[in-house]
XYZ file of C-alpha atoms in Angstrom:
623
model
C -25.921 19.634 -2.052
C -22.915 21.442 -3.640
C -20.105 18.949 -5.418
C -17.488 20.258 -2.498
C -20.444 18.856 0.542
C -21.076 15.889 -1.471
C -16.792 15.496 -0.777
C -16.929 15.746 2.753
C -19.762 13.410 3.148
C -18.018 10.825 1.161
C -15.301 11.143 3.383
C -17.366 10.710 6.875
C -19.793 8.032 6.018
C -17.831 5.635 6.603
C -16.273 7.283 9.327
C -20.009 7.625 11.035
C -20.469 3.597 10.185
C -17.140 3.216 12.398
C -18.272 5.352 15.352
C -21.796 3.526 14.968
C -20.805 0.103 15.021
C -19.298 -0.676 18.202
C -23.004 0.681 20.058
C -24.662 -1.958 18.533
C -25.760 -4.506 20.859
C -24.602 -8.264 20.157
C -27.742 -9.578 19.663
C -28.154 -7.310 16.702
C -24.782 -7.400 15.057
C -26.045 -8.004 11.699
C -27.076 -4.518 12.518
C -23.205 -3.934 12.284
C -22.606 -5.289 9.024
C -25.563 -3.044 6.908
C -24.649 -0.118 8.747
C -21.016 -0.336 7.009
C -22.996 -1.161 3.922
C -24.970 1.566 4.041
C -21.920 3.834 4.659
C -20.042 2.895 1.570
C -23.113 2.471 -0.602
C -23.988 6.137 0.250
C -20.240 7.021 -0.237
C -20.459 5.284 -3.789
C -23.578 7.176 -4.804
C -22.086 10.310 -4.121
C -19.103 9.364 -5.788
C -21.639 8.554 -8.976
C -23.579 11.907 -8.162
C -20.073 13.919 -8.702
C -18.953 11.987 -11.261
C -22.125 12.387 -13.601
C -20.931 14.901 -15.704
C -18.085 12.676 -16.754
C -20.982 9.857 -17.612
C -22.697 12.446 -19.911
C -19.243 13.368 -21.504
C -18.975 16.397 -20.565
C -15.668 17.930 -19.117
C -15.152 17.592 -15.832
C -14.274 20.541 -13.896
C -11.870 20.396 -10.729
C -12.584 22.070 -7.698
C -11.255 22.456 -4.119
C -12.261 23.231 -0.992
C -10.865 23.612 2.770
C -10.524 25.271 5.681
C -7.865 26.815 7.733
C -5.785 23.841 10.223
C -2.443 24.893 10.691
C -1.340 28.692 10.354
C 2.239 29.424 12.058
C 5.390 31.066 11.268
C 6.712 29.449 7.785
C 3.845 26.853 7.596
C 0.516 27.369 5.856
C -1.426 23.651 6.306
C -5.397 23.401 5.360
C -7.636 20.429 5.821
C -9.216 20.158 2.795
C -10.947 18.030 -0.908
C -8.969 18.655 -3.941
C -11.510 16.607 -6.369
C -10.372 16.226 -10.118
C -10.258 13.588 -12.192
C -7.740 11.672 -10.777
C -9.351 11.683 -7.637
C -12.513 10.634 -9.011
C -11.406 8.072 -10.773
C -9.530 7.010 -7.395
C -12.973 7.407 -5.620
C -15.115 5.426 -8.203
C -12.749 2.366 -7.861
C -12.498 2.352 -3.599
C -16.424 2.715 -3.453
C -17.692 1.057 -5.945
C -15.164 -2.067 -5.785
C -15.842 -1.187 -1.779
C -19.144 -1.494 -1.989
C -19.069 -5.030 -3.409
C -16.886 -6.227 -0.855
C -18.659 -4.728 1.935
C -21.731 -6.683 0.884
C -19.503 -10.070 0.207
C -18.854 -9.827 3.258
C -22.332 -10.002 4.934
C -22.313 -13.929 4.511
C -18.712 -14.556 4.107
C -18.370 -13.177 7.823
C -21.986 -13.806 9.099
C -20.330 -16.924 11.939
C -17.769 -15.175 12.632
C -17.071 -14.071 16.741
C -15.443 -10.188 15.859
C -18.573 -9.173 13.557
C -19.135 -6.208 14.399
C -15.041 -5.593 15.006
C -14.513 -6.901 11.153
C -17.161 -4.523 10.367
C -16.048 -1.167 12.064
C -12.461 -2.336 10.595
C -13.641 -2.463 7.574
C -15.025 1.070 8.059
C -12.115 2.479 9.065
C -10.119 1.183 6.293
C -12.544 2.841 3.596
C -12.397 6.275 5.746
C -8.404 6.210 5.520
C -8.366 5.500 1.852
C -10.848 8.095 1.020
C -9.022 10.670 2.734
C -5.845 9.389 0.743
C -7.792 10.150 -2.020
C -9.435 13.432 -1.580
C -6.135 15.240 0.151
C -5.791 18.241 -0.209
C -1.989 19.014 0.875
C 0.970 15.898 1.554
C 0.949 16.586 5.225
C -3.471 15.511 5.596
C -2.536 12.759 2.772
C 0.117 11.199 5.779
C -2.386 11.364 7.807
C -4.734 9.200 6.006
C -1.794 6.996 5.088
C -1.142 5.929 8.613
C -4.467 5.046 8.868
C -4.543 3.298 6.218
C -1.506 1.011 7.736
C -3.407 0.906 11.294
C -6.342 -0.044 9.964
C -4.688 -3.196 7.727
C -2.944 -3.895 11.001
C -6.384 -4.594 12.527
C -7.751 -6.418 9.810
C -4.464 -8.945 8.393
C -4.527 -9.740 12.384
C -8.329 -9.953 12.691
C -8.184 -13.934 12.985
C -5.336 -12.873 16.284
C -5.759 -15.866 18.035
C -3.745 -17.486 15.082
C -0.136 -17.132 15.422
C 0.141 -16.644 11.658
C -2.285 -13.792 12.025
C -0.889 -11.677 14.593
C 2.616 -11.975 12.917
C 1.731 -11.163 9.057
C -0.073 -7.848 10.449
C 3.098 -6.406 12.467
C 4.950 -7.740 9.836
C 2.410 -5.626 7.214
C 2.636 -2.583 10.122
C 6.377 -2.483 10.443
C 7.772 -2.890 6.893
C 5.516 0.123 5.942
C 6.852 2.045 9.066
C 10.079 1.539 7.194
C 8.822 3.448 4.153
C 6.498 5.908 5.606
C 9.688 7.198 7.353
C 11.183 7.350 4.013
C 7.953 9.255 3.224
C 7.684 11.858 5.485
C 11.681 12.870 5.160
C 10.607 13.304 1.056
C 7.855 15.494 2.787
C 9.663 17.992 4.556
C 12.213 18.288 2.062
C 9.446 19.517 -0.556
C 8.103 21.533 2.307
C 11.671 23.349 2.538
C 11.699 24.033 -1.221
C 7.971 24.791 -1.253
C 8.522 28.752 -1.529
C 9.540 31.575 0.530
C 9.808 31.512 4.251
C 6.171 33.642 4.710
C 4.249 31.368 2.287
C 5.483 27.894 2.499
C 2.633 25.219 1.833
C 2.226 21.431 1.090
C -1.202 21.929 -0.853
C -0.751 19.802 -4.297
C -1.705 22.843 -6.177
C 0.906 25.138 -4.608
C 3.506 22.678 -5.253
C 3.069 21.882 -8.618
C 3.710 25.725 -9.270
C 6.774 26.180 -6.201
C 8.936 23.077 -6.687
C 8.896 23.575 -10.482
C 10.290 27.278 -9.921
C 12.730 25.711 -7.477
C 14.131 23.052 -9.829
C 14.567 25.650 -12.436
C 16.753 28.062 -10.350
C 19.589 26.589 -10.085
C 21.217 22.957 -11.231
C 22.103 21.657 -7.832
C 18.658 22.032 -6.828
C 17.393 19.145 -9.715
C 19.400 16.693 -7.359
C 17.623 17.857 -3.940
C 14.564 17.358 -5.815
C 15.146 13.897 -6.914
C 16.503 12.920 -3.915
C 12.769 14.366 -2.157
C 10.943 12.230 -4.860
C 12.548 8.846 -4.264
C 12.352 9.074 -0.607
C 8.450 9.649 -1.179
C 8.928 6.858 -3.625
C 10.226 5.070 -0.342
C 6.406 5.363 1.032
C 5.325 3.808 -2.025
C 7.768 1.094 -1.736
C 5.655 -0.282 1.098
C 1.886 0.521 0.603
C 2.054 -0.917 -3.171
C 4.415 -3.455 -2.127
C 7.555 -2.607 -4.248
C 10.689 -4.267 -3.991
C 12.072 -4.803 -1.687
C 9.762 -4.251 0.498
C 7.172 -6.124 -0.713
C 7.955 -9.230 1.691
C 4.753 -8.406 4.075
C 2.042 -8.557 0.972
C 2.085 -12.551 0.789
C 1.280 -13.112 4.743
C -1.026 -10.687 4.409
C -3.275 -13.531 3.281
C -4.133 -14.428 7.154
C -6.203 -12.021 7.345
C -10.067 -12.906 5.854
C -10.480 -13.087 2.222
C -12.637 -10.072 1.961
C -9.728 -8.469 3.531
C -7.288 -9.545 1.226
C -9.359 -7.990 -1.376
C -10.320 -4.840 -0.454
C -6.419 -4.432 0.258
C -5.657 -5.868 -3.086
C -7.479 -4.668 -5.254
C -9.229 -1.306 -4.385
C -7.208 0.247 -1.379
C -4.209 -0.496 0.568
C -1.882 -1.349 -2.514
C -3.534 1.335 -5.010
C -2.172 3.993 -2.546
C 0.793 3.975 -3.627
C 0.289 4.096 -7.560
C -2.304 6.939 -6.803
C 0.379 8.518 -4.814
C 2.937 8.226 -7.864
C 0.253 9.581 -10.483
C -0.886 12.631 -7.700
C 2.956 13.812 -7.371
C 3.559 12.847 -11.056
C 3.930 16.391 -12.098
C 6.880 16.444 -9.689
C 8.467 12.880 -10.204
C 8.637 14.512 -13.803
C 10.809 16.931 -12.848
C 13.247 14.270 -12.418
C 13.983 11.888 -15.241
C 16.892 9.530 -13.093
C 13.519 9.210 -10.014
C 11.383 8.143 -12.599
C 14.001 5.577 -14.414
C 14.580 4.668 -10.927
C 10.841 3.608 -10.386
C 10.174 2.018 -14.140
C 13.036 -0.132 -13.447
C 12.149 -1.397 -9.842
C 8.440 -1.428 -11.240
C 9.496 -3.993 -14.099
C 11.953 -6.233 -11.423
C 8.983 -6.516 -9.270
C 6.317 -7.459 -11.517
C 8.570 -10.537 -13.090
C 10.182 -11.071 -9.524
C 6.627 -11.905 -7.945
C 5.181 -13.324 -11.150
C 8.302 -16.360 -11.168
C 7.173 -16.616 -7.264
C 3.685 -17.162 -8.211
C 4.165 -20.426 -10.580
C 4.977 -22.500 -7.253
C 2.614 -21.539 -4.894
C 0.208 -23.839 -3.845
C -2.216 -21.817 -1.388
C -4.840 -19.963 -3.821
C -4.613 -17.172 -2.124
C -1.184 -16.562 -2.269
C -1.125 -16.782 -6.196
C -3.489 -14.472 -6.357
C -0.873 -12.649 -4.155
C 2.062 -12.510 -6.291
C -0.215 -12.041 -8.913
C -0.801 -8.573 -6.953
C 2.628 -7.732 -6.845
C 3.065 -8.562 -10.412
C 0.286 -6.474 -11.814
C 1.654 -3.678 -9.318
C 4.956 -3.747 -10.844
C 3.095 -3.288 -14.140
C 1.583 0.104 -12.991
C 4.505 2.006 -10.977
C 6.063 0.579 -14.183
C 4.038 2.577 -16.184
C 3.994 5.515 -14.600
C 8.023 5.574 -14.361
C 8.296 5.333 -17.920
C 6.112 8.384 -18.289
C 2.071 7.839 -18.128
C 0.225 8.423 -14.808
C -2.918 7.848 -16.946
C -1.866 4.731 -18.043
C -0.581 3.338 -14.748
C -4.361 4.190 -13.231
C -5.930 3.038 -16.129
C -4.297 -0.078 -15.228
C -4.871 0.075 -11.593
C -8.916 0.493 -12.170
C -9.036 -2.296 -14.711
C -7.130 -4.471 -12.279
C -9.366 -3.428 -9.305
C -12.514 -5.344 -11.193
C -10.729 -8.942 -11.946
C -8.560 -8.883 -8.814
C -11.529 -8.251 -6.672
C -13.283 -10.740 -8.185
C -10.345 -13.429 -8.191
C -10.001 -13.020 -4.539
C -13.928 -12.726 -4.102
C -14.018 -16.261 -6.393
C -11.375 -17.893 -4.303
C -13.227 -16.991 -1.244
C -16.517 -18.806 -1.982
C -14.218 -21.761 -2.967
C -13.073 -21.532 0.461
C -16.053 -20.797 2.424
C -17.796 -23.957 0.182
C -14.523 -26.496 0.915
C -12.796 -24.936 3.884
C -9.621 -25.592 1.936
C -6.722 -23.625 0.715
C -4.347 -25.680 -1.195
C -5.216 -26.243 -4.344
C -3.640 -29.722 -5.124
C -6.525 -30.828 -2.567
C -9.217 -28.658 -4.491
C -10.252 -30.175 -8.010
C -13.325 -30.742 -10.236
C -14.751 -27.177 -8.999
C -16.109 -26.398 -12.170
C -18.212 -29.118 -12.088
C -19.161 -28.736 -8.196
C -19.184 -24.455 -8.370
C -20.180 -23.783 -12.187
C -21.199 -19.860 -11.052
C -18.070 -19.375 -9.092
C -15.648 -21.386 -11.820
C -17.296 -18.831 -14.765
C -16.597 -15.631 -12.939
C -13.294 -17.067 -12.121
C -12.361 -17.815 -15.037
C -13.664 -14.768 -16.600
C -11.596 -12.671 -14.044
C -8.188 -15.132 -15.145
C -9.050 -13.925 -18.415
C -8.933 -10.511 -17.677
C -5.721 -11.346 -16.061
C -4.009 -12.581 -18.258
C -5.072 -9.736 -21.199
C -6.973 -11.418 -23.666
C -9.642 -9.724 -25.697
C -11.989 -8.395 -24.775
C -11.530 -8.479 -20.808
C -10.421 -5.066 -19.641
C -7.103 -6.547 -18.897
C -6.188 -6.917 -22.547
C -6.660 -2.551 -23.188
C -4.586 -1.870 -19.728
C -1.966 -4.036 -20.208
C -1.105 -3.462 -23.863
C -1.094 0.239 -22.794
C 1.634 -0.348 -20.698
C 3.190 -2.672 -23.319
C 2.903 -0.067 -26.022
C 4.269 1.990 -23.592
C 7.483 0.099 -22.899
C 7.670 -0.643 -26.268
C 8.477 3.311 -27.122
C 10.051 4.103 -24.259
C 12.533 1.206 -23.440
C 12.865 -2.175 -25.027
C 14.349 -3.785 -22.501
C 11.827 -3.571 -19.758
C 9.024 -3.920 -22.666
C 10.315 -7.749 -22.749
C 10.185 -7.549 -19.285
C 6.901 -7.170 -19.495
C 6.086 -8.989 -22.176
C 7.932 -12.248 -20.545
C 5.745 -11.279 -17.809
C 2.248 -11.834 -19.714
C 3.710 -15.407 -20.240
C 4.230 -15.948 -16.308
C 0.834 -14.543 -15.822
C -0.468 -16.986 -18.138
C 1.111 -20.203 -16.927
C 0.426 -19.716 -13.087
C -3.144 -18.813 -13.410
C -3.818 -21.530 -15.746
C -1.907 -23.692 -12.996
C -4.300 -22.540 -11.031
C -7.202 -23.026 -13.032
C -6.513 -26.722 -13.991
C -5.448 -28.226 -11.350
C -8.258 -26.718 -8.876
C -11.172 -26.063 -11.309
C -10.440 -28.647 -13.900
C -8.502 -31.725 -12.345
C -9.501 -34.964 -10.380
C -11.634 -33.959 -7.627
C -10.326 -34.550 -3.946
C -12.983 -33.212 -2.340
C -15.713 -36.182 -1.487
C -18.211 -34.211 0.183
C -20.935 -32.231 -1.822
C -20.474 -28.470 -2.467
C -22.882 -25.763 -3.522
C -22.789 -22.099 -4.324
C -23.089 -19.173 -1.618
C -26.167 -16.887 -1.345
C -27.062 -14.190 -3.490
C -25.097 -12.178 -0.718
C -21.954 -13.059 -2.193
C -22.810 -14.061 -5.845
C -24.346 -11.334 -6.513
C -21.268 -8.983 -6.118
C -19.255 -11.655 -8.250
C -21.852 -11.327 -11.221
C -21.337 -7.417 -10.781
C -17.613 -7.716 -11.134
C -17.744 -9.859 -14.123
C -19.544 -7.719 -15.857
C -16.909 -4.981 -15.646
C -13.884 -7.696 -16.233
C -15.381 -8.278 -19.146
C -16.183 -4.659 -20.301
C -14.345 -2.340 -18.288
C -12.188 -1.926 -21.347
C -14.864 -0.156 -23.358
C -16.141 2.443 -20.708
C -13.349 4.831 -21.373
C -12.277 4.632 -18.179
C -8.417 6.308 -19.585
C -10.237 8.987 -20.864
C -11.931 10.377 -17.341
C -7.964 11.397 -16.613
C -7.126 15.067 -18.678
C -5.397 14.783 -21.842
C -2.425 16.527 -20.579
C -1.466 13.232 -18.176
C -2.223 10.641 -21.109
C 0.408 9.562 -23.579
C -1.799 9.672 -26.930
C -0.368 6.616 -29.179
C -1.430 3.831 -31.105
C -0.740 0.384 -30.224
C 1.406 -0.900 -32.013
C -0.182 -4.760 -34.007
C 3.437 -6.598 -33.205
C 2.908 -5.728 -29.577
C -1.094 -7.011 -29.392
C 0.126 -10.073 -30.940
C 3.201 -11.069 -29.216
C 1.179 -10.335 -25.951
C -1.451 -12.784 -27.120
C 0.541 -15.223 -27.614
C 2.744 -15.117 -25.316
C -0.557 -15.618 -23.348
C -1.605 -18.877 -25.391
C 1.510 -20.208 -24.728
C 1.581 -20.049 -20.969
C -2.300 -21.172 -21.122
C -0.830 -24.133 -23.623
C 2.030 -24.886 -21.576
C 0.512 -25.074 -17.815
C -2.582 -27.455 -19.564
C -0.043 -29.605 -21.261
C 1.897 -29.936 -18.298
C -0.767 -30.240 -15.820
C -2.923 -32.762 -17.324
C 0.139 -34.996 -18.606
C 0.963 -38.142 -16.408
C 2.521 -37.765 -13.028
C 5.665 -39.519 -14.175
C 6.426 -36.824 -16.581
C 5.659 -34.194 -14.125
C 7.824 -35.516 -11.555
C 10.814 -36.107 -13.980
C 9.934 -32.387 -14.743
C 10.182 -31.092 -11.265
C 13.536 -33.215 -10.440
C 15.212 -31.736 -13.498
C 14.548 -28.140 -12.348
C 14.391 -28.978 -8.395
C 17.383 -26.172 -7.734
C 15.483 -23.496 -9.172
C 12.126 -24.686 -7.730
C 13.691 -24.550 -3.950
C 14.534 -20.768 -4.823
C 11.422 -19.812 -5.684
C 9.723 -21.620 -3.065
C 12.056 -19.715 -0.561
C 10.929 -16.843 -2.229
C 14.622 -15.993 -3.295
C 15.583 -16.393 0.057
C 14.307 -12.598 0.817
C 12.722 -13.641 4.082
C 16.086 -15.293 5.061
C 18.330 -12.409 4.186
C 15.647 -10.237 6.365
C 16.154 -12.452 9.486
C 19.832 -12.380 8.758
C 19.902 -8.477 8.743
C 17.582 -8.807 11.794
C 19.423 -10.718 13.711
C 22.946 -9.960 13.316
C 22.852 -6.161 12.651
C 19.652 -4.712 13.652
C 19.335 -6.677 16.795
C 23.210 -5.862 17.903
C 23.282 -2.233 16.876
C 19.576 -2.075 19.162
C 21.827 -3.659 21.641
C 24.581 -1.104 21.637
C 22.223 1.310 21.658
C 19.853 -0.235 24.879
C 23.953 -0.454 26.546
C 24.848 2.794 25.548
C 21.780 4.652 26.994
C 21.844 3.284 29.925
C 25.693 3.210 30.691
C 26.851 6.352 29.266
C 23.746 8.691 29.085
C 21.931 7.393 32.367
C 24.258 5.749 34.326
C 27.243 8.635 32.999
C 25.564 11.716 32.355
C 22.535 11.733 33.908
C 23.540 10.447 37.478
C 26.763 11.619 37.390
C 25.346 15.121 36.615
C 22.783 15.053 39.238
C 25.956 13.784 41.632
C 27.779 16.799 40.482
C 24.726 18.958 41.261
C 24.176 17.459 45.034
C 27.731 17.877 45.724
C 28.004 21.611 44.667
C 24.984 21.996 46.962
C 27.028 20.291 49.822
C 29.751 22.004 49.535
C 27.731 25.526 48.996
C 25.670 24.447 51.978
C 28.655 25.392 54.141
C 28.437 28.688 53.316
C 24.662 29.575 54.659
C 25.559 29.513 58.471
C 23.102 31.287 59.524
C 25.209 34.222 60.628
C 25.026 37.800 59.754
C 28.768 38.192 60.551
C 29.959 35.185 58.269
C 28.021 37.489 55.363
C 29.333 40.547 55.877
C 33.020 38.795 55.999
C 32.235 37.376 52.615
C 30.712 40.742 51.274
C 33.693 42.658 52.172
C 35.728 40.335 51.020
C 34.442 40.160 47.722
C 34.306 44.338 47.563
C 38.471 43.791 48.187
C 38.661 41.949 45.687
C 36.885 43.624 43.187
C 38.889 47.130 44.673
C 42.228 45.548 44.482
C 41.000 44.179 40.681
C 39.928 47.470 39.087
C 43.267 49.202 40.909
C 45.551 46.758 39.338
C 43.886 46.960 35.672
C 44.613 51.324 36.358
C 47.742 50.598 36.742
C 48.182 48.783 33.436
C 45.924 50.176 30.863
C-alpha cells in the first residue's frame, strides 16, 4: 500500500467504525465499543507504518495527494492528504493518545445506556480531527473543523438528560460558532489574495508561495494580510480555548471523562495550535498578528492557571490546567517557534491524557468529584496515585518528565524573545505547581473521607495509564522536536538561569501548597479570610461568565429583538405585503382594461398610434 493510500485509510477507519456502529444490535453492543477500537488502532498503525522512516532517522519526505472537488470560474478546490512532518506528528499524537482512550473507555463506559452512541461519537470525533490534520487546502480543513465542533456537541452533552450536560455542549457549540465565523471571513480574504483571477486556490502549498508574493507587492497589502491572519486566529480563539473565549472549556467537564480527554489532550483543543503552526508560514508574514497571539497566549495561560488554585472539582483543575498549558503553546508559536509550540502540544498530550485518564478511575472507584471529600487515595489506589503523580510531574516540568524539555523550550524561548511574558511564564510554572500539588495532597495524601473500600479498575483501563506513563516520563528523550524540519525550529541552547529558576519556582509551589495544606485548619482558615476578596474573584472566574450574561441579556438579546420587530414590521408587514398590495391593485385597476371587446382595443391602439404621431411631429418641429 503506497504512503498516499495508507492516508486515506487513516482518514476512513474511523469513519467506517461510525457508519458500523449504529447496525449493531443491543444485545451485542460491546460489539460497538471494539469496532471503534479497532478503527483507531488500525488508524494508529498506519500512522506508525508512515512514520517509520522517521523511527529509523531517516528524512522524512512530504508528499501530497488529491483529487479534483471544486473547479469553477476563479476557484480551484481539491479534496486531498498533504502529509509532512507536521502532520505526522499531528497524526501520531490523535491516534496513538486516541487509541488509549478508545480502549479506557471499554470499562469506563461498559454500564452505560448510549454505548454504542458514546462509541460512534467517539468515532466521529477521531474522523473530524484526522481530516483537520491531513487537509489539504483551508476550505476541506473547515470542513473537518465543524465536525470537529458537532461531534464535541454530541459528546460534552452525551449525559443530556442532565441539565448541566445539555447546556455546557451548546455552550461548547456556540462560542466556537463565534470564532469559526471569524474563521471563515480570514478564509476568503486569503482566498481573494490567493493569486490571479484564473488560478485562485486555498491548497497550503499554493498559499505559502501566493500570499507571500501578495504581501510583498505593495505596503497596504501587509495590513490586509494581518487583518486575514487574526480573524483565522479568531477560529483558534475557540477550538484551543483562547481568551476570551475560552469560557465553554471548564463545563465541558459534563461530558464523560474519556471525553474530556480525548478533547483535552489529543483533539479538540490541539486544533487550534496545529492550525497556528500549519498557517505559520503566513502568521509570519505579520509580526503585529503574531505579537498579537504571544501576548493573548501568555494572559491566558496565567489567567486560567490563578483560576485553577480554587477549584475544587478534579476535573475542572485539570481544566484550567488545559487552558494554562494552551496558553503556553499559542504562546510559543506567537513569539516565533511552531516547532516548539507542537513540541509542547505532543508532550502535553501524554500527561494530560493520563491526568484526566487518572482522575477518571478515581471517579469510577468513589463516584466522587470534589476533592475535599476524596483523601488517602494513595493508600486506597497505589497504581492510579503513581501514574498520577507521575503525570503532575510532568506537569509541572521537572526532570526528567517530558514536561520539563517542552516547557523550558518555551521558557528559553520567551526568555530571547521578550522578558516580560518569559516571567509570565515563569510565574506560571509556580501556579502550576501549587494547584496540582493542591490537588495531590489534599485528595491523594490527606485524611481519608471515603469509608467504603476502593480498588483499582481492570486491565482495560490500567493498562492504557501504564502506557501513558511511560511516555510522561520519557517523551522528552524520543526527539519528538526533531520529527518537525529544521527550517520551523528555533535552534538555541537553554539557557542554566532559566532551567533553574523554572525548577524552583516549581519546588516552591510544591513547598508552599504541602505547607499550607497539611498545616492546621485554624491557620488555613485565617489564611482564606485574609485573602477572601480575591478568592470570590477567582471563584467567579473573574466574573467572565457574568459579563457574558450581561452582554447577553442587555445587548444581544435587545438588538435580536429589534431585529425579530424590524423584520416583521418593516420588511414583512411594509415591504412585502405592501408590495404584493401594490401588485393586486395594479392588476385591479389593469383588469378594467381587458373587456372583452375588439372595439375597446382598437380605440386604445389608435389611440396610442396618435400619440406616438403627434410625438414624433412635435420633436420635427424642434430639432
Amino acid at each position: 500500500m503506497t504512503a498516499a493510500a495508507s492516508a486515506w485509510w487513516i482518514l476512513f477507519f474511523p469513519l467506517a467504525a461510525f457508519l458500523l456502529i449504529p447496525l449493531i444490535p443491543e444485545k451485542k453492543r460491546t460489539l460497538g465499543g471494539w469496532l471503534a477500537c479497532a478503527g483507531m488502532f488500525c488508524a494508529f498503525a498506519l500512522t506508525v507504518k508512515i512514520a517509520w522512516p522517521i523511527f529509523e532517522g531517516q528524512p522524512f519526505h512530504s508528499f501530497h495527494a488529491s483529487i479534483e472537488w471544486i473547479l469553477i470560474p476563479n476557484l480551484q478546490l481539491e479534496f486531498g492528504v498533504l502529509i509532512d512532518s507536521l502532520s505526522v506528528l499531528m497524526l501520531l499524537v490523535v491516534t496513538g493518545v486516541g487509541s488509549a482512550i478508545f480502549y479506557y473507555s471499554l470499562e469506563y463506559m461498559a454500564q452505560d445506556e448510549g454505548y454504542r452512541r458514546y462509541f460512534a461519537g467517539l468515532s466521529l470525533f477521531a474522523f473530524s480531527m484526522i481530516g483537520i490534520v491531513i487537509s489539504a487546502n483551508l476550505l476541506q480543513l473547515f470542513i473537518f473543523w465543524e465536525l470537529v465542533g458537532l461531534s464535541s456537541y454530541l459528546l460534552i452533552g452525551h449525559w443530556y438528560q442532565k441539565n448541566e450536560a445539555a447546556d455546557a455542549g451548546k455552550k461548547a457549540f456556540l462560542t466556537n460558532r463565534v470564532g469559526d465565523f471569524g474563521f471563515l471571513i480570514g478564509i476568503l480574504l486569503l482566498w481573494t489574495f490567493s493569486g490571479a483571477e484564473a488560478a485562485r486556490s486555498l491548497n497550503f502549498l499554493n498559499l505559502n508561495v501566493t500570499i507571500p508574493a501578495f504581501a510583498q507587492a505593495s505596503a497596504s497589502h501587509g495590513i490586509w494580510i494581518t487583518l486575514a491572519m487574526l480573524l483565522v486566529f479568531s477560529g483558534v480563539l475557540g477550538k484551543s480555548a483562547q481568551f476570551p473565549l475560552h469560557v465553554w472549556l471548564p463545563d465541558a467537564m459534563e461530558g464523560p471523562t474519556p471525553v474530556s480527554a480525548l478533547i483535552h489532550a489529543a483533539t479538540m483543543v490541539a486544533a487550534g495550535v496545529y492550525l497556528l503552526a500549519r498557517t505559520f508560514p503566513l502568521f509570519s508574514l505579520s509580526p503585529a498578528a503574531l505579537e498579537i497571539v504571544a501576548y493573548l497566549g501568555g494572559f491566558t495561560a496565567i489567567f486560567a492557571a490563578t483560576q485553577a488554585i480554587v477549584q475544587n472539582d478534579i476535573k475542572r483543575i485539570l481544566a484550567y490546567s488545559t487552558l494554562s498549558q494552551l496558553g503556553y503553546m499559542v504562546m510559543a508559536i506567537g513569539l516565533g517557534s511552531a516547532a516548539i509550540g507542537m513540541y509542547h502540544l505532543t508532550t502535553h498530550a501524554f500527561f494530560k491524557a493520563l491526568l484526566f485518564l487518572g482522575a477518571g478511575s478515581v471517579i469510577h472507584a468513589t463516584h466522587e468529584q470534589d476533592i475535599w471529600n476524596m483523601g488517602g487515595l494513595a493508600k486506597k489506589m497505589p497504581v492510579t496515585s503513581v501514574t498520577f503523580f507521575i503525570a503532575s510531574f510532568a506537569l509541572v516540568g521537572f526532570w526528567p518528565a517530558s514536561g520539563f524539555f517542552s516547557k523550558d523550550e518555551i521558557l528559553s524561548l520567551a526568555f530571547l524573545e521578550n522578558k516580560f511574558l518569559f516571567w509570565v511564564a515563569a510565574f506560571t510554572v509556580f501556579l502550576t505547581a501549587l494547584y496540582m500539588s493542591r490537588l495531590i495532597v489534599v485528595a491523594f495524601l490527606g485524611t481519608s473521607k471515603i469509608r467504603k473500600k476502593l480498588h483499582e479498575p481492570t486491565q482495560k483501563m490500567l493498562l492504557p495509564l501504564a502506557a501513558l506513563a511511560v511516555l510522561s516520563l520519557i517523551g522528552g528523550f524520543l526527539g519528538i522536536q526533531n520529527i518537525l524540519s529544521p527550517a520551523s525550529h528555533s535552534s538555541h541552547e537553554t539557557p542554566v538561569f532559566v532551567v533553574a529558576l523554572a525548577t524552583a519556582f516549581g519546588i516552591l509551589g510544591v513547598l508552599a501548597a504541602w505547607f499550607f495544606y497539611r498545616s492546621s485548619r485554624k491557620i488555613q482558615n485565617r489564611f482564606q479570610t485574609a485573602f477572601a476578596p480575591i478568592r470570590e474573584i477567582l471563584v467567579r472566574k473573574y466574573y467572565m461568565d457574568d459579563l457574558y450574561d450581561l452582554l447577553l441579556r442587555y445587548i444581544q438579546q435587545p438588538f435580536a429583538q429589534f431585529l425579530s420587530w424590524f423584520e416583521r414590521k418593516v420588511i414583512v408587514e411594509g415591504l412585502v405585503n405592501h408590495t404584493a398590495a401594490f401588485a393586486a391593485f395594479s392588476g385591479f385597476c389593469l383588469r378594467k382594461l381587458q373587456t372583452g371587446r375588439i372595439q375597446t382595443y382598437l380605440s386604445v391602439f389608435f389611440f396610442g398610434v396618435v400619440i406616438l404621431v403627434y410625438c414624433f411631429t412635435i420633436a420635427n418641429l424642434h430639432p
